[in-house]
Short mmCIF file of C-alpha atoms and ligand atoms in Angstrom, two decimals:
data_model
loop_
_atom_site.label_atom_id
_atom_site.label_comp_id
_atom_site.label_asym_id
_atom_site.label_seq_id
_atom_site.Cartn_x
_atom_site.Cartn_y
_atom_site.Cartn_z
CA MET A 1 -0.70 47.04 11.02
CA GLY A 2 1.49 46.22 13.98
CA GLU A 3 5.19 46.15 14.75
CA ARG A 4 7.85 44.19 12.92
CA VAL A 5 8.61 40.94 14.65
CA THR A 6 11.05 38.23 13.68
CA ILE A 7 10.27 34.57 14.22
CA SER A 8 13.43 32.47 14.41
CA VAL A 9 13.20 28.71 14.48
CA ILE A 10 16.62 27.14 14.95
CA LYS A 11 17.15 23.42 15.49
CA ALA A 12 19.97 20.98 16.05
CA ASP A 13 20.47 17.36 17.00
CA VAL A 14 22.74 17.56 20.04
CA GLY A 15 22.25 13.97 21.21
CA GLY A 16 19.60 11.26 21.30
CA LEU A 17 18.11 9.26 24.14
CA VAL A 18 18.61 5.70 22.98
CA GLY A 19 20.28 6.10 19.61
CA HIS A 20 18.59 8.63 17.34
CA HIS A 21 15.19 8.20 19.05
CA VAL A 22 14.30 11.29 21.07
CA VAL A 23 15.59 14.41 22.87
CA HIS A 24 16.17 13.85 26.63
CA PRO A 25 13.98 16.24 28.70
CA ALA A 26 17.14 17.53 30.42
CA LEU A 27 18.31 18.97 27.09
CA GLU A 28 15.05 20.87 26.62
CA GLU A 29 15.24 22.16 30.19
CA THR A 30 18.82 23.29 29.64
CA ALA A 31 17.89 25.17 26.46
CA GLU A 32 14.85 26.70 28.20
CA GLY A 33 17.12 27.94 30.98
CA VAL A 34 19.35 29.73 28.48
CA LEU A 35 16.43 31.40 26.67
CA GLU A 36 14.53 32.27 29.86
CA GLU A 37 17.46 34.41 31.02
CA VAL A 38 17.05 36.85 28.12
CA VAL A 39 13.25 37.14 27.79
CA ASP A 40 12.27 40.84 27.63
CA GLU A 41 15.91 41.71 26.95
CA LEU A 42 17.12 40.01 23.80
CA ILE A 43 13.96 38.08 22.87
CA TYR A 44 10.24 38.67 23.32
CA ASP A 45 9.31 35.06 23.88
CA TYR A 46 10.34 31.47 23.19
CA PHE A 47 9.15 27.89 23.11
CA VAL A 48 11.46 24.89 23.20
CA THR A 49 10.33 21.60 21.71
CA HIS A 50 11.60 18.54 19.88
CA VAL A 51 10.85 16.17 17.07
CA GLY A 52 12.66 12.87 17.49
CA ASP A 53 16.27 13.62 18.36
CA ASP A 54 16.13 17.22 17.16
CA LEU A 55 16.00 20.05 19.67
CA VAL A 56 13.92 22.95 18.32
CA LEU A 57 14.13 26.56 19.57
CA ILE A 58 11.23 28.83 18.59
CA MET A 59 11.99 32.49 19.38
CA THR A 60 10.38 35.86 18.70
CA HIS A 61 12.37 39.08 18.82
CA GLY A 62 12.89 42.48 17.22
CA LYS A 63 16.41 41.95 15.90
CA GLY A 64 15.69 40.82 12.34
CA GLU A 65 16.99 37.79 10.47
CA ASP A 66 20.60 36.57 10.65
CA ASN A 67 21.19 38.52 13.84
CA SER A 68 24.43 37.55 15.56
CA GLU A 69 23.00 37.96 19.08
CA ILE A 70 20.05 35.67 18.32
CA HIS A 71 22.22 33.11 16.57
CA GLY A 72 24.72 33.37 19.42
CA LEU A 73 21.92 32.69 21.88
CA ALA A 74 20.83 29.59 19.97
CA TRP A 75 24.43 28.43 19.74
CA LYS A 76 24.85 28.87 23.49
CA ALA A 77 21.66 26.88 24.17
CA PHE A 78 22.83 24.05 21.86
CA GLN A 79 26.35 24.03 23.34
CA LYS A 80 24.99 23.79 26.89
CA ALA A 81 22.52 21.09 25.91
CA ALA A 82 25.28 19.18 24.10
CA LYS A 83 27.37 19.31 27.28
CA VAL A 84 24.50 17.74 29.22
CA ALA A 85 24.10 15.17 26.43
CA LYS A 86 27.76 14.24 26.79
CA GLU A 87 27.43 13.92 30.57
CA LEU A 88 24.46 11.59 30.09
CA GLY A 89 26.28 9.65 27.37
CA LEU A 90 23.47 10.36 24.92
CA TYR A 91 23.94 9.10 21.40
CA GLY A 92 25.66 11.39 18.93
CA ALA A 93 26.12 14.10 21.59
CA GLY A 94 26.82 17.35 19.75
CA GLN A 95 26.00 15.61 16.43
CA ASP A 96 24.91 18.72 14.53
CA LEU A 97 27.42 21.17 16.03
CA LEU A 98 29.91 20.69 13.24
CA SER A 99 32.29 23.42 14.31
CA GLU A 100 33.68 24.57 17.64
CA ALA A 101 33.95 28.16 16.50
CA PHE A 102 30.94 30.48 16.40
CA SER A 103 31.45 33.62 14.39
CA GLY A 104 28.13 35.41 14.38
CA ASN A 105 25.81 33.05 12.49
CA VAL A 106 24.89 29.38 13.00
CA LYS A 107 24.41 28.83 9.26
CA GLY A 108 26.97 26.40 7.95
CA LEU A 109 27.79 25.18 11.45
CA GLY A 110 25.17 22.42 11.46
CA PRO A 111 21.92 23.79 12.92
CA GLY A 112 18.90 24.33 10.66
CA VAL A 113 17.45 27.84 10.47
CA ALA A 114 14.06 29.19 9.35
CA GLU A 115 13.55 32.89 10.08
CA MET A 116 11.00 35.43 8.89
CA SER A 117 10.51 39.10 9.73
CA ILE A 118 6.88 40.12 9.47
CA THR A 119 4.58 42.99 10.19
CA GLU A 120 2.40 41.48 12.89
CA ARG A 121 -1.26 41.50 11.91
CA PRO A 122 -3.97 42.15 14.54
CA SER A 123 -4.37 38.37 14.62
CA GLU A 124 -1.33 36.43 13.43
CA PRO A 125 -1.77 32.63 13.30
CA VAL A 126 1.53 30.83 12.66
CA ILE A 127 2.30 27.13 12.47
CA VAL A 128 5.79 25.80 13.13
CA PHE A 129 6.51 22.42 11.58
CA ALA A 130 9.52 20.29 12.42
CA ALA A 131 10.45 16.96 10.87
CA ASP A 132 12.84 14.20 11.90
CA LYS A 133 14.59 11.62 9.70
CA THR A 134 14.27 13.57 6.47
CA GLU A 135 15.56 16.52 4.43
CA ALA A 136 14.57 20.08 3.50
CA GLY A 137 12.99 19.03 0.21
CA ALA A 138 10.39 17.10 2.23
CA TRP A 139 8.47 20.40 2.52
CA ASN A 140 8.21 20.80 -1.28
CA LEU A 141 5.07 18.76 -1.71
CA PRO A 142 3.13 20.13 1.29
CA LEU A 143 4.19 23.74 0.52
CA PHE A 144 3.05 23.32 -3.07
CA LYS A 145 -0.27 21.93 -1.88
CA MET A 146 -0.83 24.75 0.62
CA PHE A 147 0.02 27.66 -1.66
CA ALA A 148 -0.59 26.40 -5.21
CA ASP A 149 -2.97 23.44 -5.29
CA PRO A 150 -6.67 24.30 -5.36
CA PHE A 151 -7.53 20.69 -4.60
CA ASN A 152 -5.87 21.27 -1.21
CA THR A 153 -6.52 24.95 -0.64
CA ALA A 154 -10.06 26.01 -1.48
CA GLY A 155 -9.14 29.64 -0.82
CA LEU A 156 -7.10 29.78 -4.05
CA ILE A 157 -10.43 29.53 -5.87
CA ILE A 158 -12.96 31.18 -3.59
CA ASP A 159 -11.06 33.84 -1.63
CA PRO A 160 -10.54 36.89 -3.90
CA SER A 161 -7.52 37.98 -1.82
CA MET A 162 -5.69 34.71 -2.65
CA HIS A 163 -6.94 34.23 -6.19
CA GLN A 164 -3.79 35.75 -7.76
CA GLY A 165 -1.63 32.98 -6.27
CA PHE A 166 1.81 33.02 -4.65
CA ARG A 167 5.50 33.27 -5.56
CA PHE A 168 7.96 30.51 -4.68
CA GLU A 169 11.68 31.03 -4.02
CA VAL A 170 13.36 27.77 -4.97
CA TRP A 171 16.96 26.93 -4.08
CA ASP A 172 19.20 24.71 -6.15
CA LEU A 173 21.04 22.97 -3.32
CA VAL A 174 23.79 21.63 -5.55
CA GLU A 175 24.67 24.65 -7.69
CA HIS A 176 23.96 27.21 -4.95
CA LYS A 177 21.51 29.24 -7.03
CA LYS A 178 17.95 30.39 -6.50
CA VAL A 179 15.02 31.15 -8.79
CA GLU A 180 11.62 32.70 -8.18
CA LEU A 181 8.57 31.17 -9.84
CA SER A 182 5.09 32.59 -9.82
CA CYS A 183 1.98 30.42 -9.52
CA PRO A 184 -0.39 29.62 -11.12
CA GLU A 185 1.35 30.92 -14.33
CA GLU A 186 4.60 29.00 -13.85
CA MET A 187 3.22 26.02 -11.99
CA TYR A 188 4.61 23.43 -14.37
CA ASP A 189 8.11 24.95 -14.23
CA LEU A 190 7.88 24.98 -10.45
CA LEU A 191 6.83 21.34 -10.36
CA ALA A 192 9.60 20.37 -12.77
CA LEU A 193 12.09 21.60 -10.18
CA ILE A 194 10.55 20.77 -6.82
CA GLY A 195 9.62 17.24 -7.93
CA SER A 196 13.33 16.56 -7.31
CA PRO A 197 13.39 17.38 -3.60
CA GLY A 198 16.99 16.24 -3.08
CA ARG A 199 18.17 18.91 -5.51
CA PHE A 200 15.62 21.73 -5.36
CA ALA A 201 13.95 22.94 -2.18
CA ILE A 202 11.37 25.67 -1.63
CA LYS A 203 13.03 28.20 0.66
CA ARG A 204 10.31 30.86 0.90
CA VAL A 205 6.80 31.63 -0.30
CA TYR A 206 5.69 35.24 -0.92
CA PRO A 207 2.29 36.77 -1.62
CA LYS A 208 1.59 38.71 -4.83
CA GLN A 209 0.16 42.15 -5.58
CA GLY A 210 -3.45 42.22 -4.46
CA SER A 211 -2.77 40.31 -1.25
CA PRO A 212 -3.54 42.01 2.07
CA ILE A 213 0.02 40.99 3.06
CA ASP A 214 3.04 43.05 1.95
CA PRO A 215 4.45 41.17 -1.09
CA ASN A 216 7.97 41.65 0.28
CA GLU A 217 7.21 39.67 3.42
CA PRO A 218 7.49 35.89 3.32
CA VAL A 219 4.46 33.89 4.35
CA ALA A 220 6.40 30.63 4.67
CA VAL A 221 10.07 29.89 5.21
CA ALA A 222 11.92 26.58 5.46
CA SER A 223 15.35 25.61 6.73
CA THR A 224 17.74 24.56 3.94
CA GLU A 225 21.01 26.08 5.08
CA ARG A 226 22.94 23.01 5.97
CA LEU A 227 22.23 21.29 2.71
CA TYR A 228 23.19 24.46 0.92
CA GLU A 229 26.43 24.82 2.81
CA ILE A 230 27.56 21.25 2.45
CA ALA A 231 26.26 20.63 -1.05
CA GLY A 232 28.56 18.20 -2.81
CA ARG A 233 29.54 16.49 0.40
CA TYR A 234 26.90 14.19 1.78
CA VAL A 235 26.84 14.13 5.59
CA GLY A 236 23.29 13.00 6.27
CA LYS A 237 19.82 14.45 6.41
CA ASP A 238 18.91 17.80 7.86
CA ASP A 239 15.69 17.17 9.73
CA PRO A 240 14.18 20.49 8.60
CA VAL A 241 11.88 23.07 10.16
CA LEU A 242 9.22 25.22 8.47
CA VAL A 243 7.25 28.31 9.54
CA VAL A 244 3.91 29.09 7.86
CA ARG A 245 1.58 32.05 8.41
CA ALA A 246 -2.13 31.42 7.96
CA GLN A 247 -5.56 33.02 7.41
CA HIS A 248 -6.84 36.30 6.02
CA GLY A 249 -5.44 36.24 2.50
CA LEU A 250 -3.36 33.14 3.22
CA PRO A 251 -4.32 29.47 3.43
CA ALA A 252 -6.56 28.83 6.45
CA VAL A 253 -5.04 26.81 9.29
CA GLY A 254 -6.99 23.77 8.10
CA GLU A 255 -5.70 24.23 4.54
CA VAL A 256 -2.14 24.42 5.84
CA LEU A 257 -2.62 21.21 7.84
CA GLU A 258 -4.49 19.45 5.03
CA ALA A 259 -1.23 19.35 3.07
CA PHE A 260 0.00 16.70 5.53
CA ALA A 261 -3.07 14.46 5.31
CA PHE A 262 -1.25 12.53 2.59
CA PRO A 263 1.89 10.90 4.05
CA HIS A 264 4.13 11.38 1.01
CA LEU A 265 7.44 9.60 0.56
CA VAL A 266 10.52 11.47 1.75
CA ALA A 267 14.22 10.62 1.83
CA GLY A 268 15.83 9.97 5.21
CA TRP A 269 14.74 7.30 7.68
CA MET A 270 17.36 4.68 8.62
CA ARG A 271 20.90 6.03 8.26
CA GLY A 272 19.50 8.90 6.21
CA SER A 273 19.42 6.51 3.27
CA HIS A 274 15.86 5.27 2.80
CA TRP A 275 12.60 6.54 1.38
CA GLY A 276 9.62 6.37 3.68
CA PRO A 277 6.30 8.10 4.39
CA LEU A 278 6.21 11.34 6.39
CA MET A 279 3.87 10.64 9.31
CA PRO A 280 2.09 13.64 10.89
CA VAL A 281 2.13 13.15 14.68
CA PRO A 282 1.31 14.89 17.95
CA LEU A 283 4.28 15.64 20.22
CA GLU A 284 3.52 12.50 22.17
CA TYR A 285 4.48 10.43 19.12
CA ALA A 286 7.35 12.60 17.91
CA ALA A 287 9.71 9.75 18.70
CA PRO A 288 10.60 7.51 15.75
CA THR A 289 11.23 3.84 16.49
CA ARG A 290 10.65 1.42 13.62
CA PHE A 291 13.83 1.29 11.52
CA ASP A 292 14.54 4.65 13.19
CA GLY A 293 11.32 5.99 11.73
CA PRO A 294 9.21 6.26 9.80
CA PRO A 295 10.00 9.97 9.31
CA ARG A 296 7.79 12.27 11.37
CA VAL A 297 6.43 15.78 11.30
CA ILE A 298 4.94 17.78 14.17
CA GLY A 299 2.93 21.00 13.80
CA LEU A 300 2.68 23.52 16.64
CA GLY A 301 0.20 26.37 16.21
CA PHE A 302 0.64 29.80 17.81
CA GLN A 303 -1.08 33.14 17.69
CA ILE A 304 1.55 35.86 17.83
CA LYS A 305 0.50 38.94 19.76
CA ASP A 306 2.90 41.84 20.41
CA GLY A 307 5.69 39.38 19.74
CA ARG A 308 4.40 36.90 22.34
CA LEU A 309 3.79 33.29 21.42
CA ILE A 310 0.23 32.46 22.46
CA GLY A 311 -0.04 28.66 22.49
CA PRO A 312 1.11 26.20 21.34
CA GLU A 313 -1.60 23.98 20.05
CA ASP A 314 -0.46 20.48 19.08
CA MET A 315 -2.09 20.54 15.64
CA PHE A 316 -1.74 16.87 14.67
CA ALA A 317 -3.21 15.68 18.00
CA ASP A 318 -6.47 15.03 16.22
CA PRO A 319 -8.08 11.70 15.28
CA ALA A 320 -8.71 13.31 11.89
CA PHE A 321 -5.05 12.53 11.17
CA ASP A 322 -5.36 8.89 12.31
CA TYR A 323 -6.02 7.82 8.76
CA ALA A 324 -2.85 9.54 7.50
CA ARG A 325 -0.92 7.75 10.24
CA GLU A 326 -2.52 4.42 9.35
CA MET A 327 -1.67 4.94 5.69
CA ALA A 328 1.89 5.89 6.68
CA ASN A 329 2.19 2.63 8.62
CA LYS A 330 0.97 0.62 5.64
CA VAL A 331 3.34 2.41 3.28
CA ALA A 332 6.20 2.03 5.77
CA ASP A 333 5.61 -1.71 5.88
CA TYR A 334 5.41 -1.97 2.11
CA MET A 335 8.62 0.01 1.63
CA ARG A 336 10.46 -1.93 4.37
CA ARG A 337 9.88 -5.21 2.58
CA HIS A 338 12.23 -4.04 -0.16
CA GLY A 339 15.08 -4.27 2.34
CA PRO A 340 18.27 -3.03 0.67
CA PHE A 341 16.63 -2.57 -2.74
CA GLU A 342 15.85 0.75 -4.37
CA PRO A 343 13.54 2.60 -4.30
CA HIS A 344 13.38 1.96 -0.54
CA ARG A 345 17.10 2.52 -0.28
CA VAL A 346 18.01 5.91 -1.79
CA SER A 347 19.53 5.85 -5.26
CA TYR A 348 23.06 4.80 -6.10
CA HIS A 349 23.82 8.42 -6.88
CA ASP A 350 22.77 9.48 -3.38
CA LEU A 351 25.08 6.92 -1.79
CA GLU A 352 27.95 7.79 -4.12
CA TYR A 353 29.75 9.83 -1.48
CA THR A 354 29.08 7.60 1.52
CA SER A 355 28.77 3.82 1.52
CA MET A 356 29.39 2.97 -2.14
CA PRO A 357 33.05 4.04 -2.46
CA ALA A 358 34.18 1.58 0.23
CA VAL A 359 32.34 -1.34 -1.38
CA LEU A 360 33.62 -0.48 -4.86
CA GLU A 361 37.15 -0.02 -3.55
CA LYS A 362 37.13 -3.43 -1.93
CA LEU A 363 35.92 -5.10 -5.13
CA LYS A 364 37.92 -3.05 -7.60
CA ASP A 365 40.49 -5.75 -8.43
CA ARG A 366 37.77 -8.30 -8.95
CA PHE A 367 35.87 -6.36 -11.60
CA ARG A 368 36.57 -7.73 -15.13
CA PRO A 369 35.76 -5.99 -18.41
CA LEU A 370 32.64 -7.23 -20.24
CA GLU A 371 33.80 -9.27 -23.27
P1 LIG B 1 26.77 4.14 14.13
O1 LIG B 1 25.98 3.12 14.91
O2 LIG B 1 28.08 3.62 13.64
O3 LIG B 1 26.88 5.44 14.83
O4 LIG B 1 26.00 4.50 12.80
C1 LIG B 1 24.72 4.13 12.58
C2 LIG B 1 23.84 5.25 12.83
O5 LIG B 1 23.47 5.57 13.92
C3 LIG B 1 23.35 5.97 11.67
O6 LIG B 1 21.97 5.70 11.71
P1 LIG B 2 19.22 11.74 12.68
O1 LIG B 2 19.57 12.45 11.39
O2 LIG B 2 17.85 12.04 13.16
O3 LIG B 2 20.28 11.96 13.73
O4 LIG B 2 19.17 10.20 12.34
C1 LIG B 2 20.32 9.60 11.93
C2 LIG B 2 20.15 8.20 11.51
O5 LIG B 2 21.05 7.71 10.90
C3 LIG B 2 18.93 7.47 11.83
O6 LIG B 2 19.04 6.12 11.43
MG1 LIG B 3 20.66 11.90 15.62
MG1 LIG B 4 17.10 13.84 13.80
#
């Protein structure tokens, strides 16, 4: 077994080129400049990318999770990029930098964070997913498929080192609590929770005894922090990131990707207020347009070696995902025809803190009792 390495994926929307469409290349270059300065000092390696209008920093280092230097670095990169966004007049410049003051950790300040410290295996395949125009709970269905559904992941049945299943750490984003559920034994309890992705989100997945991986090390981690921090006060969707390890006692790369072959419905899209299909796309198409969507997910594959990021491979740049994209387009069209009607528009409850109060306030004197 190799050294401990931490993978930190930290993202923020610091401004969009033409509305909420895409990250301007100058923002990525600015962030790259900040990270390049500290390679071999603070960090081992980095890759900067985007999905839609979200700037994504992928970093490897030896500092562990929640490290103030690493978070400070990300904050600096976002601040600098936001400054460029303001100079270019990009839309929503600095959108996700909710506070001016950085005090050691970006959590609660707006950016999304997914970090995992792992013992690097001789060959360590990792896939970083990033989604735009949706929320953290959007990972619930694909994570369940990868790590608990034998119809997705053949290894759960035929690989003896996976046969015992996995443990899921689920966060209640409203009551700020977490619970661990073990699959397959507690599968129905797990599904009861994660079937409500606006309330419960899978934060981490862990292996169980019998796995070649240390059961204390996560094998998948998602960003949920912002939702957690602002629970009770709706300020939009979080455009989450997800890190998944693969192979050798874990789902194979193809089993991980297979979970996105079905473009399931997620909340987000236009004004963060509509349900639509999550379309798996190569980087080239990580730029939502129709009705600011439909929501998108990219998947970048890396091999991690001595903390270096070997890659990336653009995992959805494959005609094998054309059918998922075609289905997503059909579903998007079907949903769109509902216009302002639920279930295209998110539920009344979800708009309770945003648009509904103003409408109800305006009409309040015109409401009459029934009978
Ligand atoms: P504004 O155009 O008022 O910023 O709000 C709409 C929006 O961009 C949210 O999608
Ligand atoms: P983002 O959350 O990607 O900034 O999108 C906001 C929005 O309102 C899109 O219509
Ligand atoms: Mg935006
Ligand atoms: Mg976005």
